[in-house]
Amino acid sequence: MNFISALLGHLDYPTIFLLMLLESTVVPVPSEFVVTPAAYHAAGGNLNVFLIVLYATLGADVGASINYTVARYVGRPVVYKFANSRIGHLCLLNQEKVEKSEKYFDDHGVVATLTGRFVPVIRHLISIPAGLARMNYWKFLLFTTIGAAGWHSVLAALGWWMHAVVPEEQLDAKISEYADYIKLVVLALLIIALGVALFKYYRKKNNSQQ
């Protein structure tokens, strides 16, 4: 992971793209420690915060597409074999995590590729069950893009705000502290929004049947 650490110490647009590509495959790169500090420095005039979100989202799209394609064409047995392999374990991957992502996809349907981008552990694995289920690729890419852009926008807003209140030497510690709260708040908002959407859908369906 010295390679990852070196990249984290020199954040520019191509590096942000590469790190978010890796995060969306099976390499454990926490987006909180990429997008948030990048936006922190953007607030100081070193980068453009909108380009940070753009490159991060494009990287996530490419990485997720790799996972989706591999899962779709190699199948479940190979995916699980890799998850249980030494290389899989080095990537902090195991069968339990893949099963958890499959269950999340099964429980939430295709919209899981959007909401899953906000859920720890699920975020970088949700493309695997989408591929296994042979979800329409363009729908998968659309939902992935919306979810990734939303999550990266939240992280970028956090980094921009932190520039005004957090000294740089405390940045990593504060990112860890605030990111946990943000995950909970965002997840709660998503659940509420999904609940409202489902309520409106079923109410409209019931009214049309009367």
mmCIF file with all atom_site columns, C-alpha atoms in Angstrom:
data_model
loop_
_atom_site.group_PDB
_atom_site.id
_atom_site.type_symbol
_atom_site.label_atom_id
_atom_site.label_alt_id
_atom_site.label_comp_id
_atom_site.label_asym_id
_atom_site.label_entity_id
_atom_site.label_seq_id
_atom_site.pdbx_PDB_ins_code
_atom_site.Cartn_x
_atom_site.Cartn_y
_atom_site.Cartn_z
_atom_site.occupancy
_atom_site.B_iso_or_equiv
_atom_site.pdbx_formal_charge
_atom_site.auth_seq_id
_atom_site.auth_comp_id
_atom_site.auth_asym_id
_atom_site.auth_atom_id
_atom_site.pdbx_PDB_model_num
ATOM 1   C CA . MET A 1 1   ? 0.000   0.000   0.000   1.00 0.00 ? 1   MET A CA 1
ATOM 2   C CA . ASN A 1 2   ? 3.034   2.338   -0.138  1.00 0.00 ? 2   ASN A CA 1
ATOM 3   C CA . PHE A 1 3   ? 2.022   3.007   -3.762  1.00 0.00 ? 3   PHE A CA 1
ATOM 4   C CA . ILE A 1 4   ? -1.429  4.165   -2.616  1.00 0.00 ? 4   ILE A CA 1
ATOM 5   C CA . SER A 1 5   ? 0.091   6.291   0.140   1.00 0.00 ? 5   SER A CA 1
ATOM 6   C CA . ALA A 1 6   ? 2.375   7.982   -2.377  1.00 0.00 ? 6   ALA A CA 1
ATOM 7   C CA . LEU A 1 7   ? -0.581  8.769   -4.639  1.00 0.00 ? 7   LEU A CA 1
ATOM 8   C CA . LEU A 1 8   ? -2.575  10.174  -1.727  1.00 0.00 ? 8   LEU A CA 1
ATOM 9   C CA . GLY A 1 9   ? 0.295   12.533  -1.029  1.00 0.00 ? 9   GLY A CA 1
ATOM 10  C CA . HIS A 1 10  ? 0.219   13.981  -4.566  1.00 0.00 ? 10  HIS A CA 1
ATOM 11  C CA . LEU A 1 11  ? -3.408  14.528  -5.500  1.00 0.00 ? 11  LEU A CA 1
ATOM 12  C CA . ASP A 1 12  ? -4.072  15.898  -8.972  1.00 0.00 ? 12  ASP A CA 1
ATOM 13  C CA . TYR A 1 13  ? -6.858  15.123  -11.466 1.00 0.00 ? 13  TYR A CA 1
ATOM 14  C CA . PRO A 1 14  ? -5.298  11.998  -13.055 1.00 0.00 ? 14  PRO A CA 1
ATOM 15  C CA . THR A 1 15  ? -4.411  10.665  -9.602  1.00 0.00 ? 15  THR A CA 1
ATOM 16  C CA . ILE A 1 16  ? -7.945  11.271  -8.334  1.00 0.00 ? 16  ILE A CA 1
ATOM 17  C CA . PHE A 1 17  ? -9.287  9.434   -11.391 1.00 0.00 ? 17  PHE A CA 1
ATOM 18  C CA . LEU A 1 18  ? -6.924  6.493   -10.830 1.00 0.00 ? 18  LEU A CA 1
ATOM 19  C CA . LEU A 1 19  ? -7.610  6.197   -7.101  1.00 0.00 ? 19  LEU A CA 1
ATOM 20  C CA . MET A 1 20  ? -11.382 6.259   -7.577  1.00 0.00 ? 20  MET A CA 1
ATOM 21  C CA . LEU A 1 21  ? -11.037 3.704   -10.357 1.00 0.00 ? 21  LEU A CA 1
ATOM 22  C CA . LEU A 1 22  ? -9.176  1.448   -7.944  1.00 0.00 ? 22  LEU A CA 1
ATOM 23  C CA . GLU A 1 23  ? -11.740 2.036   -5.180  1.00 0.00 ? 23  GLU A CA 1
ATOM 24  C CA . SER A 1 24  ? -14.539 0.938   -7.479  1.00 0.00 ? 24  SER A CA 1
ATOM 25  C CA . THR A 1 25  ? -12.783 -2.344  -8.283  1.00 0.00 ? 25  THR A CA 1
ATOM 26  C CA . VAL A 1 26  ? -11.479 -4.380  -5.348  1.00 0.00 ? 26  VAL A CA 1
ATOM 27  C CA . VAL A 1 27  ? -8.610  -2.191  -4.080  1.00 0.00 ? 27  VAL A CA 1
ATOM 28  C CA . PRO A 1 28  ? -9.391  -0.668  -0.649  1.00 0.00 ? 28  PRO A CA 1
ATOM 29  C CA . VAL A 1 29  ? -8.911  3.041   -1.361  1.00 0.00 ? 29  VAL A CA 1
ATOM 30  C CA . PRO A 1 30  ? -11.222 5.135   0.871   1.00 0.00 ? 30  PRO A CA 1
ATOM 31  C CA . SER A 1 31  ? -12.780 7.910   -1.196  1.00 0.00 ? 31  SER A CA 1
ATOM 32  C CA . GLU A 1 32  ? -13.035 10.050  1.938   1.00 0.00 ? 32  GLU A CA 1
ATOM 33  C CA . PHE A 1 33  ? -9.259  10.399  1.942   1.00 0.00 ? 33  PHE A CA 1
ATOM 34  C CA . VAL A 1 34  ? -9.096  11.276  -1.746  1.00 0.00 ? 34  VAL A CA 1
ATOM 35  C CA . VAL A 1 35  ? -11.970 13.598  -2.624  1.00 0.00 ? 35  VAL A CA 1
ATOM 36  C CA . THR A 1 36  ? -12.185 15.409  0.721   1.00 0.00 ? 36  THR A CA 1
ATOM 37  C CA . PRO A 1 37  ? -8.519  16.470  0.962   1.00 0.00 ? 37  PRO A CA 1
ATOM 38  C CA . ALA A 1 38  ? -8.506  17.296  -2.756  1.00 0.00 ? 38  ALA A CA 1
ATOM 39  C CA . ALA A 1 39  ? -11.472 19.636  -2.218  1.00 0.00 ? 39  ALA A CA 1
ATOM 40  C CA . TYR A 1 40  ? -9.746  21.010  0.902   1.00 0.00 ? 40  TYR A CA 1
ATOM 41  C CA . HIS A 1 41  ? -6.823  22.091  -1.280  1.00 0.00 ? 41  HIS A CA 1
ATOM 42  C CA . ALA A 1 42  ? -9.196  23.287  -4.008  1.00 0.00 ? 42  ALA A CA 1
ATOM 43  C CA . ALA A 1 43  ? -10.596 25.751  -1.488  1.00 0.00 ? 43  ALA A CA 1
ATOM 44  C CA . GLY A 1 44  ? -7.055  27.063  -1.184  1.00 0.00 ? 44  GLY A CA 1
ATOM 45  C CA . GLY A 1 45  ? -6.898  27.635  -4.939  1.00 0.00 ? 45  GLY A CA 1
ATOM 46  C CA . ASN A 1 46  ? -4.805  24.615  -5.960  1.00 0.00 ? 46  ASN A CA 1
ATOM 47  C CA . LEU A 1 47  ? -7.500  22.610  -7.794  1.00 0.00 ? 47  LEU A CA 1
ATOM 48  C CA . ASN A 1 48  ? -10.994 23.077  -9.204  1.00 0.00 ? 48  ASN A CA 1
ATOM 49  C CA . VAL A 1 49  ? -13.593 21.440  -6.987  1.00 0.00 ? 49  VAL A CA 1
ATOM 50  C CA . PHE A 1 50  ? -15.960 20.703  -9.884  1.00 0.00 ? 50  PHE A CA 1
ATOM 51  C CA . LEU A 1 51  ? -13.216 18.946  -11.824 1.00 0.00 ? 51  LEU A CA 1
ATOM 52  C CA . ILE A 1 52  ? -12.399 16.934  -8.708  1.00 0.00 ? 52  ILE A CA 1
ATOM 53  C CA . VAL A 1 53  ? -15.969 15.604  -8.602  1.00 0.00 ? 53  VAL A CA 1
ATOM 54  C CA . LEU A 1 54  ? -15.918 14.998  -12.367 1.00 0.00 ? 54  LEU A CA 1
ATOM 55  C CA . TYR A 1 55  ? -12.654 13.037  -12.403 1.00 0.00 ? 55  TYR A CA 1
ATOM 56  C CA . ALA A 1 56  ? -13.589 11.107  -9.265  1.00 0.00 ? 56  ALA A CA 1
ATOM 57  C CA . THR A 1 57  ? -16.935 10.117  -10.795 1.00 0.00 ? 57  THR A CA 1
ATOM 58  C CA . LEU A 1 58  ? -15.375 9.114   -14.126 1.00 0.00 ? 58  LEU A CA 1
ATOM 59  C CA . GLY A 1 59  ? -12.868 6.973   -12.240 1.00 0.00 ? 59  GLY A CA 1
ATOM 60  C CA . ALA A 1 60  ? -15.658 5.339   -10.260 1.00 0.00 ? 60  ALA A CA 1
ATOM 61  C CA . ASP A 1 61  ? -17.570 4.649   -13.488 1.00 0.00 ? 61  ASP A CA 1
ATOM 62  C CA . VAL A 1 62  ? -14.571 2.939   -15.107 1.00 0.00 ? 62  VAL A CA 1
ATOM 63  C CA . GLY A 1 63  ? -13.752 0.885   -12.015 1.00 0.00 ? 63  GLY A CA 1
ATOM 64  C CA . ALA A 1 64  ? -17.364 -0.158  -11.516 1.00 0.00 ? 64  ALA A CA 1
ATOM 65  C CA . SER A 1 65  ? -17.616 -1.105  -15.200 1.00 0.00 ? 65  SER A CA 1
ATOM 66  C CA . ILE A 1 66  ? -14.589 -3.370  -14.802 1.00 0.00 ? 66  ILE A CA 1
ATOM 67  C CA . ASN A 1 67  ? -16.222 -5.142  -11.848 1.00 0.00 ? 67  ASN A CA 1
ATOM 68  C CA . TYR A 1 68  ? -19.537 -5.381  -13.696 1.00 0.00 ? 68  TYR A CA 1
ATOM 69  C CA . THR A 1 69  ? -17.949 -6.825  -16.846 1.00 0.00 ? 69  THR A CA 1
ATOM 70  C CA . VAL A 1 70  ? -15.811 -9.368  -15.000 1.00 0.00 ? 70  VAL A CA 1
ATOM 71  C CA . ALA A 1 71  ? -18.743 -10.534 -12.856 1.00 0.00 ? 71  ALA A CA 1
ATOM 72  C CA . ARG A 1 72  ? -21.082 -10.748 -15.844 1.00 0.00 ? 72  ARG A CA 1
ATOM 73  C CA . TYR A 1 73  ? -18.779 -12.857 -17.982 1.00 0.00 ? 73  TYR A CA 1
ATOM 74  C CA . VAL A 1 74  ? -16.825 -15.026 -15.514 1.00 0.00 ? 74  VAL A CA 1
ATOM 75  C CA . GLY A 1 75  ? -19.761 -15.881 -13.231 1.00 0.00 ? 75  GLY A CA 1
ATOM 76  C CA . ARG A 1 76  ? -20.310 -16.400 -9.531  1.00 0.00 ? 76  ARG A CA 1
ATOM 77  C CA . PRO A 1 77  ? -17.963 -19.384 -8.927  1.00 0.00 ? 77  PRO A CA 1
ATOM 78  C CA . VAL A 1 78  ? -14.914 -17.464 -10.193 1.00 0.00 ? 78  VAL A CA 1
ATOM 79  C CA . VAL A 1 79  ? -15.898 -14.311 -8.296  1.00 0.00 ? 79  VAL A CA 1
ATOM 80  C CA . TYR A 1 80  ? -16.201 -16.224 -5.031  1.00 0.00 ? 80  TYR A CA 1
ATOM 81  C CA . LYS A 1 81  ? -12.983 -18.127 -5.688  1.00 0.00 ? 81  LYS A CA 1
ATOM 82  C CA . PHE A 1 82  ? -11.144 -14.824 -6.089  1.00 0.00 ? 82  PHE A CA 1
ATOM 83  C CA . ALA A 1 83  ? -12.786 -13.378 -2.973  1.00 0.00 ? 83  ALA A CA 1
ATOM 84  C CA . ASN A 1 84  ? -11.468 -16.352 -0.977  1.00 0.00 ? 84  ASN A CA 1
ATOM 85  C CA . SER A 1 85  ? -7.992  -16.238 -2.516  1.00 0.00 ? 85  SER A CA 1
ATOM 86  C CA . ARG A 1 86  ? -4.863  -14.748 -0.982  1.00 0.00 ? 86  ARG A CA 1
ATOM 87  C CA . ILE A 1 87  ? -4.961  -11.846 -3.447  1.00 0.00 ? 87  ILE A CA 1
ATOM 88  C CA . GLY A 1 88  ? -8.601  -11.240 -2.591  1.00 0.00 ? 88  GLY A CA 1
ATOM 89  C CA . HIS A 1 89  ? -7.758  -11.131 1.101   1.00 0.00 ? 89  HIS A CA 1
ATOM 90  C CA . LEU A 1 90  ? -4.907  -8.697  0.421   1.00 0.00 ? 90  LEU A CA 1
ATOM 91  C CA . CYS A 1 91  ? -7.553  -6.458  -1.132  1.00 0.00 ? 91  CYS A CA 1
ATOM 92  C CA . LEU A 1 92  ? -9.589  -6.836  2.090   1.00 0.00 ? 92  LEU A CA 1
ATOM 93  C CA . LEU A 1 93  ? -12.089 -8.907  0.130   1.00 0.00 ? 93  LEU A CA 1
ATOM 94  C CA . ASN A 1 94  ? -13.799 -12.106 1.268   1.00 0.00 ? 94  ASN A CA 1
ATOM 95  C CA . GLN A 1 95  ? -16.862 -14.170 0.480   1.00 0.00 ? 95  GLN A CA 1
ATOM 96  C CA . GLU A 1 96  ? -18.879 -12.590 3.285   1.00 0.00 ? 96  GLU A CA 1
ATOM 97  C CA . LYS A 1 97  ? -18.477 -9.109  1.786   1.00 0.00 ? 97  LYS A CA 1
ATOM 98  C CA . VAL A 1 98  ? -19.503 -10.306 -1.686  1.00 0.00 ? 98  VAL A CA 1
ATOM 99  C CA . GLU A 1 99  ? -22.520 -12.080 -0.210  1.00 0.00 ? 99  GLU A CA 1
ATOM 100 C CA . LYS A 1 100 ? -23.428 -8.910  1.674   1.00 0.00 ? 100 LYS A CA 1
ATOM 101 C CA . SER A 1 101 ? -23.319 -6.894  -1.552  1.00 0.00 ? 101 SER A CA 1
ATOM 102 C CA . GLU A 1 102 ? -25.453 -9.520  -3.331  1.00 0.00 ? 102 GLU A CA 1
ATOM 103 C CA . LYS A 1 103 ? -28.028 -9.420  -0.541  1.00 0.00 ? 103 LYS A CA 1
ATOM 104 C CA . TYR A 1 104 ? -28.121 -5.620  -0.701  1.00 0.00 ? 104 TYR A CA 1
ATOM 105 C CA . PHE A 1 105 ? -28.700 -5.810  -4.467  1.00 0.00 ? 105 PHE A CA 1
ATOM 106 C CA . ASP A 1 106 ? -31.393 -8.472  -4.058  1.00 0.00 ? 106 ASP A CA 1
ATOM 107 C CA . ASP A 1 107 ? -33.156 -6.461  -1.351  1.00 0.00 ? 107 ASP A CA 1
ATOM 108 C CA . HIS A 1 108 ? -33.103 -3.118  -3.161  1.00 0.00 ? 108 HIS A CA 1
ATOM 109 C CA . GLY A 1 109 ? -33.168 -4.078  -6.834  1.00 0.00 ? 109 GLY A CA 1
ATOM 110 C CA . VAL A 1 110 ? -31.405 -2.154  -9.580  1.00 0.00 ? 110 VAL A CA 1
ATOM 111 C CA . VAL A 1 111 ? -31.618 1.100   -7.581  1.00 0.00 ? 111 VAL A CA 1
ATOM 112 C CA . ALA A 1 112 ? -29.031 -0.494  -5.274  1.00 0.00 ? 112 ALA A CA 1
ATOM 113 C CA . THR A 1 113 ? -26.364 0.534   -7.786  1.00 0.00 ? 113 THR A CA 1
ATOM 114 C CA . LEU A 1 114 ? -27.250 4.137   -6.898  1.00 0.00 ? 114 LEU A CA 1
ATOM 115 C CA . THR A 1 115 ? -27.876 3.937   -3.153  1.00 0.00 ? 115 THR A CA 1
ATOM 116 C CA . GLY A 1 116 ? -25.055 1.441   -2.671  1.00 0.00 ? 116 GLY A CA 1
ATOM 117 C CA . ARG A 1 117 ? -22.511 4.155   -3.534  1.00 0.00 ? 117 ARG A CA 1
ATOM 118 C CA . PHE A 1 118 ? -23.260 5.711   -0.143  1.00 0.00 ? 118 PHE A CA 1
ATOM 119 C CA . VAL A 1 119 ? -22.896 2.518   1.897   1.00 0.00 ? 119 VAL A CA 1
ATOM 120 C CA . PRO A 1 120 ? -19.509 1.463   3.345   1.00 0.00 ? 120 PRO A CA 1
ATOM 121 C CA . VAL A 1 121 ? -18.200 -1.913  2.082   1.00 0.00 ? 121 VAL A CA 1
ATOM 122 C CA . ILE A 1 122 ? -21.105 -2.115  -0.386  1.00 0.00 ? 122 ILE A CA 1
ATOM 123 C CA . ARG A 1 123 ? -19.877 0.926   -2.347  1.00 0.00 ? 123 ARG A CA 1
ATOM 124 C CA . HIS A 1 124 ? -17.062 -0.697  -4.285  1.00 0.00 ? 124 HIS A CA 1
ATOM 125 C CA . LEU A 1 125 ? -18.683 -4.152  -4.561  1.00 0.00 ? 125 LEU A CA 1
ATOM 126 C CA . ILE A 1 126 ? -22.245 -3.357  -5.643  1.00 0.00 ? 126 ILE A CA 1
ATOM 127 C CA . SER A 1 127 ? -21.222 -3.581  -9.310  1.00 0.00 ? 127 SER A CA 1
ATOM 128 C CA . ILE A 1 128 ? -20.433 -7.293  -8.855  1.00 0.00 ? 128 ILE A CA 1
ATOM 129 C CA . PRO A 1 129 ? -24.020 -8.451  -8.153  1.00 0.00 ? 129 PRO A CA 1
ATOM 130 C CA . ALA A 1 130 ? -25.213 -6.076  -10.889 1.00 0.00 ? 130 ALA A CA 1
ATOM 131 C CA . GLY A 1 131 ? -22.976 -7.930  -13.326 1.00 0.00 ? 131 GLY A CA 1
ATOM 132 C CA . LEU A 1 132 ? -23.966 -11.333 -11.995 1.00 0.00 ? 132 LEU A CA 1
ATOM 133 C CA . ALA A 1 133 ? -27.639 -10.382 -12.429 1.00 0.00 ? 133 ALA A CA 1
ATOM 134 C CA . ARG A 1 134 ? -26.891 -9.173  -15.995 1.00 0.00 ? 134 ARG A CA 1
ATOM 135 C CA . MET A 1 135 ? -28.440 -5.795  -15.273 1.00 0.00 ? 135 MET A CA 1
ATOM 136 C CA . ASN A 1 136 ? -28.723 -3.600  -18.365 1.00 0.00 ? 136 ASN A CA 1
ATOM 137 C CA . TYR A 1 137 ? -25.297 -1.965  -18.634 1.00 0.00 ? 137 TYR A CA 1
ATOM 138 C CA . TRP A 1 138 ? -26.486 1.532   -19.561 1.00 0.00 ? 138 TRP A CA 1
ATOM 139 C CA . LYS A 1 139 ? -28.966 1.610   -16.693 1.00 0.00 ? 139 LYS A CA 1
ATOM 140 C CA . PHE A 1 140 ? -26.184 0.348   -14.422 1.00 0.00 ? 140 PHE A CA 1
ATOM 141 C CA . LEU A 1 141 ? -23.846 3.083   -15.651 1.00 0.00 ? 141 LEU A CA 1
ATOM 142 C CA . LEU A 1 142 ? -26.504 5.792   -15.221 1.00 0.00 ? 142 LEU A CA 1
ATOM 143 C CA . PHE A 1 143 ? -27.295 4.793   -11.633 1.00 0.00 ? 143 PHE A CA 1
ATOM 144 C CA . THR A 1 144 ? -23.605 4.373   -10.819 1.00 0.00 ? 144 THR A CA 1
ATOM 145 C CA . THR A 1 145 ? -22.828 7.827   -12.185 1.00 0.00 ? 145 THR A CA 1
ATOM 146 C CA . ILE A 1 146 ? -25.626 9.492   -10.226 1.00 0.00 ? 146 ILE A CA 1
ATOM 147 C CA . GLY A 1 147 ? -24.678 7.700   -7.014  1.00 0.00 ? 147 GLY A CA 1
ATOM 148 C CA . ALA A 1 148 ? -20.946 8.300   -7.380  1.00 0.00 ? 148 ALA A CA 1
ATOM 149 C CA . ALA A 1 149 ? -21.418 11.965  -8.307  1.00 0.00 ? 149 ALA A CA 1
ATOM 150 C CA . GLY A 1 150 ? -23.707 12.447  -5.305  1.00 0.00 ? 150 GLY A CA 1
ATOM 151 C CA . TRP A 1 151 ? -21.279 10.825  -2.885  1.00 0.00 ? 151 TRP A CA 1
ATOM 152 C CA . HIS A 1 152 ? -18.265 12.687  -4.267  1.00 0.00 ? 152 HIS A CA 1
ATOM 153 C CA . SER A 1 153 ? -20.181 15.971  -4.120  1.00 0.00 ? 153 SER A CA 1
ATOM 154 C CA . VAL A 1 154 ? -20.883 15.396  -0.432  1.00 0.00 ? 154 VAL A CA 1
ATOM 155 C CA . LEU A 1 155 ? -17.216 14.653  0.223   1.00 0.00 ? 155 LEU A CA 1
ATOM 156 C CA . ALA A 1 156 ? -16.102 17.662  -1.826  1.00 0.00 ? 156 ALA A CA 1
ATOM 157 C CA . ALA A 1 157 ? -18.479 19.953  0.081   1.00 0.00 ? 157 ALA A CA 1
ATOM 158 C CA . LEU A 1 158 ? -17.056 18.597  3.327   1.00 0.00 ? 158 LEU A CA 1
ATOM 159 C CA . GLY A 1 159 ? -13.477 19.242  2.214   1.00 0.00 ? 159 GLY A CA 1
ATOM 160 C CA . TRP A 1 160 ? -14.301 22.754  1.021   1.00 0.00 ? 160 TRP A CA 1
ATOM 161 C CA . TRP A 1 161 ? -15.951 23.598  4.340   1.00 0.00 ? 161 TRP A CA 1
ATOM 162 C CA . MET A 1 162 ? -13.135 22.052  6.380   1.00 0.00 ? 162 MET A CA 1
ATOM 163 C CA . HIS A 1 163 ? -10.588 24.345  4.735   1.00 0.00 ? 163 HIS A CA 1
ATOM 164 C CA . ALA A 1 164 ? -12.044 27.249  6.712   1.00 0.00 ? 164 ALA A CA 1
ATOM 165 C CA . VAL A 1 165 ? -12.178 25.522  10.100  1.00 0.00 ? 165 VAL A CA 1
ATOM 166 C CA . VAL A 1 166 ? -9.615  22.692  10.231  1.00 0.00 ? 166 VAL A CA 1
ATOM 167 C CA . PRO A 1 167 ? -5.791  23.100  10.228  1.00 0.00 ? 167 PRO A CA 1
ATOM 168 C CA . GLU A 1 168 ? -4.117  20.926  7.599   1.00 0.00 ? 168 GLU A CA 1
ATOM 169 C CA . GLU A 1 169 ? -2.225  18.852  10.181  1.00 0.00 ? 169 GLU A CA 1
ATOM 170 C CA . GLN A 1 170 ? -5.594  17.784  11.692  1.00 0.00 ? 170 GLN A CA 1
ATOM 171 C CA . LEU A 1 171 ? -7.249  17.057  8.359   1.00 0.00 ? 171 LEU A CA 1
ATOM 172 C CA . ASP A 1 172 ? -7.003  13.240  8.282   1.00 0.00 ? 172 ASP A CA 1
ATOM 173 C CA . ALA A 1 173 ? -8.318  12.867  11.845  1.00 0.00 ? 173 ALA A CA 1
ATOM 174 C CA . LYS A 1 174 ? -11.231 15.208  11.203  1.00 0.00 ? 174 LYS A CA 1
ATOM 175 C CA . ILE A 1 175 ? -12.112 13.482  7.925   1.00 0.00 ? 175 ILE A CA 1
ATOM 176 C CA . SER A 1 176 ? -12.430 10.177  9.800   1.00 0.00 ? 176 SER A CA 1
ATOM 177 C CA . GLU A 1 177 ? -14.567 11.831  12.463  1.00 0.00 ? 177 GLU A CA 1
ATOM 178 C CA . TYR A 1 178 ? -16.933 13.698  10.145  1.00 0.00 ? 178 TYR A CA 1
ATOM 179 C CA . ALA A 1 179 ? -17.170 11.053  7.417   1.00 0.00 ? 179 ALA A CA 1
ATOM 180 C CA . ASP A 1 180 ? -18.884 8.571   9.762   1.00 0.00 ? 180 ASP A CA 1
ATOM 181 C CA . TYR A 1 181 ? -21.583 11.115  10.617  1.00 0.00 ? 181 TYR A CA 1
ATOM 182 C CA . ILE A 1 182 ? -22.063 12.061  6.978   1.00 0.00 ? 182 ILE A CA 1
ATOM 183 C CA . LYS A 1 183 ? -22.506 8.421   5.940   1.00 0.00 ? 183 LYS A CA 1
ATOM 184 C CA . LEU A 1 184 ? -25.281 8.018   8.495   1.00 0.00 ? 184 LEU A CA 1
ATOM 185 C CA . VAL A 1 185 ? -27.031 11.257  7.536   1.00 0.00 ? 185 VAL A CA 1
ATOM 186 C CA . VAL A 1 186 ? -26.827 10.591  3.794   1.00 0.00 ? 186 VAL A CA 1
ATOM 187 C CA . LEU A 1 187 ? -28.004 7.006   4.220   1.00 0.00 ? 187 LEU A CA 1
ATOM 188 C CA . ALA A 1 188 ? -30.939 8.182   6.339   1.00 0.00 ? 188 ALA A CA 1
ATOM 189 C CA . LEU A 1 189 ? -31.885 10.747  3.679   1.00 0.00 ? 189 LEU A CA 1
ATOM 190 C CA . LEU A 1 190 ? -31.696 8.102   0.964   1.00 0.00 ? 190 LEU A CA 1
ATOM 191 C CA . ILE A 1 191 ? -33.938 5.765   2.934   1.00 0.00 ? 191 ILE A CA 1
ATOM 192 C CA . ILE A 1 192 ? -36.459 8.553   3.487   1.00 0.00 ? 192 ILE A CA 1
ATOM 193 C CA . ALA A 1 193 ? -36.367 9.554   -0.200  1.00 0.00 ? 193 ALA A CA 1
ATOM 194 C CA . LEU A 1 194 ? -36.783 5.941   -1.288  1.00 0.00 ? 194 LEU A CA 1
ATOM 195 C CA . GLY A 1 195 ? -39.662 5.488   1.140   1.00 0.00 ? 195 GLY A CA 1
ATOM 196 C CA . VAL A 1 196 ? -41.428 8.594   -0.182  1.00 0.00 ? 196 VAL A CA 1
ATOM 197 C CA . ALA A 1 197 ? -40.904 7.472   -3.795  1.00 0.00 ? 197 ALA A CA 1
ATOM 198 C CA . LEU A 1 198 ? -42.297 4.013   -3.062  1.00 0.00 ? 198 LEU A CA 1
ATOM 199 C CA . PHE A 1 199 ? -45.272 5.496   -1.206  1.00 0.00 ? 199 PHE A CA 1
ATOM 200 C CA . LYS A 1 200 ? -46.108 7.762   -4.162  1.00 0.00 ? 200 LYS A CA 1
ATOM 201 C CA . TYR A 1 201 ? -45.664 4.910   -6.625  1.00 0.00 ? 201 TYR A CA 1
ATOM 202 C CA . TYR A 1 202 ? -48.001 2.518   -4.795  1.00 0.00 ? 202 TYR A CA 1
ATOM 203 C CA . ARG A 1 203 ? -50.558 5.253   -4.072  1.00 0.00 ? 203 ARG A CA 1
ATOM 204 C CA . LYS A 1 204 ? -50.630 6.146   -7.771  1.00 0.00 ? 204 LYS A CA 1
ATOM 205 C CA . LYS A 1 205 ? -50.904 2.470   -8.676  1.00 0.00 ? 205 LYS A CA 1
ATOM 206 C CA . ASN A 1 206 ? -53.792 1.921   -6.249  1.00 0.00 ? 206 ASN A CA 1
ATOM 207 C CA . ASN A 1 207 ? -55.625 5.014   -7.488  1.00 0.00 ? 207 ASN A CA 1
ATOM 208 C CA . SER A 1 208 ? -55.323 3.849   -11.115 1.00 0.00 ? 208 SER A CA 1
ATOM 209 C CA . GLN A 1 209 ? -56.848 0.474   -10.188 1.00 0.00 ? 209 GLN A CA 1
ATOM 210 C CA . GLN A 1 210 ? -59.893 2.004   -8.539  1.00 0.00 ? 210 GLN A CA 1
#
